[in-house]
């Protein structure tokens, strides 16, 4: 069975996590941030999807999973 979680965080939290992971040699791409028009529903939906892809990569990375155990 698959497990799922609902994570409520701000984009900057994911950005900070990405920075910490980069310090340990992990480089996961985040969706681009936008200064103007960042409240547009389409943009938000696309960024959420991009964050989902990034988090899926975190969860499926064997090296990272091993470090978290």
JSON list of C-alpha atoms in Angstrom, two decimals:
[
{"chain": "A", "resi": 1, "resn": "UNK", "atom": "CA", "xyz": [0.00, 0.00, 0.00]},
{"chain": "A", "resi": 2, "resn": "UNK", "atom": "CA", "xyz": [1.19, 3.50, -0.74]},
{"chain": "A", "resi": 3, "resn": "UNK", "atom": "CA", "xyz": [1.48, 6.14, 1.94]},
{"chain": "A", "resi": 4, "resn": "UNK", "atom": "CA", "xyz": [0.83, 9.81, 1.47]},
{"chain": "A", "resi": 5, "resn": "UNK", "atom": "CA", "xyz": [1.27, 12.91, 3.59]},
{"chain": "A", "resi": 6, "resn": "UNK", "atom": "CA", "xyz": [-0.03, 16.43, 3.43]},
{"chain": "A", "resi": 7, "resn": "UNK", "atom": "CA", "xyz": [2.76, 18.91, 4.08]},
{"chain": "A", "resi": 8, "resn": "UNK", "atom": "CA", "xyz": [1.90, 22.54, 4.78]},
{"chain": "A", "resi": 9, "resn": "UNK", "atom": "CA", "xyz": [5.06, 24.62, 4.43]},
{"chain": "A", "resi": 10, "resn": "UNK", "atom": "CA", "xyz": [6.07, 27.86, 2.80]},
{"chain": "A", "resi": 11, "resn": "UNK", "atom": "CA", "xyz": [8.23, 27.86, -0.32]},
{"chain": "A", "resi": 12, "resn": "UNK", "atom": "CA", "xyz": [11.14, 29.29, 1.68]},
{"chain": "A", "resi": 13, "resn": "UNK", "atom": "CA", "xyz": [11.05, 26.18, 3.92]},
{"chain": "A", "resi": 14, "resn": "UNK", "atom": "CA", "xyz": [11.61, 23.98, 0.87]},
{"chain": "A", "resi": 15, "resn": "UNK", "atom": "CA", "xyz": [14.30, 26.40, -0.33]},
{"chain": "A", "resi": 16, "resn": "UNK", "atom": "CA", "xyz": [16.10, 26.14, 3.04]},
{"chain": "A", "resi": 17, "resn": "UNK", "atom": "CA", "xyz": [15.80, 22.34, 2.98]},
{"chain": "A", "resi": 18, "resn": "UNK", "atom": "CA", "xyz": [17.28, 22.33, -0.51]},
{"chain": "A", "resi": 19, "resn": "UNK", "atom": "CA", "xyz": [20.23, 24.40, 0.73]},
{"chain": "A", "resi": 20, "resn": "UNK", "atom": "CA", "xyz": [20.91, 22.01, 3.62]},
{"chain": "A", "resi": 21, "resn": "UNK", "atom": "CA", "xyz": [20.72, 19.01, 1.30]},
{"chain": "A", "resi": 22, "resn": "UNK", "atom": "CA", "xyz": [23.13, 20.71, -1.14]},
{"chain": "A", "resi": 23, "resn": "UNK", "atom": "CA", "xyz": [25.62, 21.07, 1.72]},
{"chain": "A", "resi": 24, "resn": "UNK", "atom": "CA", "xyz": [25.52, 17.26, 2.02]},
{"chain": "A", "resi": 25, "resn": "UNK", "atom": "CA", "xyz": [25.93, 16.68, -1.72]},
{"chain": "A", "resi": 26, "resn": "UNK", "atom": "CA", "xyz": [22.27, 16.31, -2.72]},
{"chain": "A", "resi": 27, "resn": "UNK", "atom": "CA", "xyz": [21.04, 18.57, -5.50]},
{"chain": "A", "resi": 28, "resn": "UNK", "atom": "CA", "xyz": [17.30, 18.55, -6.10]},
{"chain": "A", "resi": 29, "resn": "UNK", "atom": "CA", "xyz": [15.80, 21.14, -8.38]},
{"chain": "A", "resi": 30, "resn": "UNK", "atom": "CA", "xyz": [12.99, 23.30, -7.05]},
{"chain": "A", "resi": 31, "resn": "UNK", "atom": "CA", "xyz": [10.41, 25.04, -9.21]},
{"chain": "A", "resi": 32, "resn": "UNK", "atom": "CA", "xyz": [11.26, 28.64, -9.97]},
{"chain": "A", "resi": 33, "resn": "UNK", "atom": "CA", "xyz": [10.12, 31.40, -7.66]},
{"chain": "A", "resi": 34, "resn": "UNK", "atom": "CA", "xyz": [8.32, 34.42, -9.09]},
{"chain": "A", "resi": 35, "resn": "UNK", "atom": "CA", "xyz": [8.20, 37.93, -7.64]},
{"chain": "A", "resi": 36, "resn": "UNK", "atom": "CA", "xyz": [5.22, 39.27, -9.59]},
{"chain": "A", "resi": 37, "resn": "UNK", "atom": "CA", "xyz": [2.09, 37.27, -10.21]},
{"chain": "A", "resi": 38, "resn": "UNK", "atom": "CA", "xyz": [2.96, 34.74, -7.54]},
{"chain": "A", "resi": 39, "resn": "UNK", "atom": "CA", "xyz": [-0.65, 34.63, -6.30]},
{"chain": "A", "resi": 40, "resn": "UNK", "atom": "CA", "xyz": [-2.00, 33.47, -9.65]},
{"chain": "A", "resi": 41, "resn": "UNK", "atom": "CA", "xyz": [-3.84, 30.17, -9.13]},
{"chain": "A", "resi": 42, "resn": "UNK", "atom": "CA", "xyz": [-2.29, 28.57, -12.20]},
{"chain": "A", "resi": 43, "resn": "UNK", "atom": "CA", "xyz": [1.22, 29.53, -11.08]},
{"chain": "A", "resi": 44, "resn": "UNK", "atom": "CA", "xyz": [0.54, 28.23, -7.55]},
{"chain": "A", "resi": 45, "resn": "UNK", "atom": "CA", "xyz": [-0.78, 24.91, -8.90]},
{"chain": "A", "resi": 46, "resn": "UNK", "atom": "CA", "xyz": [2.27, 24.51, -11.15]},
{"chain": "A", "resi": 47, "resn": "UNK", "atom": "CA", "xyz": [4.65, 25.31, -8.30]},
{"chain": "A", "resi": 48, "resn": "UNK", "atom": "CA", "xyz": [2.86, 22.86, -6.00]},
{"chain": "A", "resi": 49, "resn": "UNK", "atom": "CA", "xyz": [3.23, 20.18, -8.65]},
{"chain": "A", "resi": 50, "resn": "UNK", "atom": "CA", "xyz": [6.93, 21.03, -9.00]},
{"chain": "A", "resi": 51, "resn": "UNK", "atom": "CA", "xyz": [7.39, 20.79, -5.23]},
{"chain": "A", "resi": 52, "resn": "UNK", "atom": "CA", "xyz": [5.62, 17.42, -5.27]},
{"chain": "A", "resi": 53, "resn": "UNK", "atom": "CA", "xyz": [8.05, 16.15, -7.90]},
{"chain": "A", "resi": 54, "resn": "UNK", "atom": "CA", "xyz": [10.97, 17.42, -5.83]},
{"chain": "A", "resi": 55, "resn": "UNK", "atom": "CA", "xyz": [9.68, 15.78, -2.63]},
{"chain": "A", "resi": 56, "resn": "UNK", "atom": "CA", "xyz": [9.07, 12.53, -4.50]},
{"chain": "A", "resi": 57, "resn": "UNK", "atom": "CA", "xyz": [12.73, 12.64, -5.56]},
{"chain": "A", "resi": 58, "resn": "UNK", "atom": "CA", "xyz": [13.78, 13.19, -1.93]},
{"chain": "A", "resi": 59, "resn": "UNK", "atom": "CA", "xyz": [11.74, 10.21, -0.78]},
{"chain": "A", "resi": 60, "resn": "UNK", "atom": "CA", "xyz": [12.99, 7.91, -3.52]},
{"chain": "A", "resi": 61, "resn": "UNK", "atom": "CA", "xyz": [16.68, 8.79, -3.18]},
{"chain": "A", "resi": 62, "resn": "UNK", "atom": "CA", "xyz": [18.29, 5.72, -1.57]},
{"chain": "A", "resi": 63, "resn": "UNK", "atom": "CA", "xyz": [21.31, 7.59, -0.20]},
{"chain": "A", "resi": 64, "resn": "UNK", "atom": "CA", "xyz": [19.15, 10.24, 1.43]},
{"chain": "A", "resi": 65, "resn": "UNK", "atom": "CA", "xyz": [16.73, 7.62, 2.80]},
{"chain": "A", "resi": 66, "resn": "UNK", "atom": "CA", "xyz": [19.66, 5.75, 4.34]},
{"chain": "A", "resi": 67, "resn": "UNK", "atom": "CA", "xyz": [20.89, 8.90, 6.10]},
{"chain": "A", "resi": 68, "resn": "UNK", "atom": "CA", "xyz": [17.47, 9.54, 7.62]},
{"chain": "A", "resi": 69, "resn": "UNK", "atom": "CA", "xyz": [17.13, 6.08, 9.21]}
]
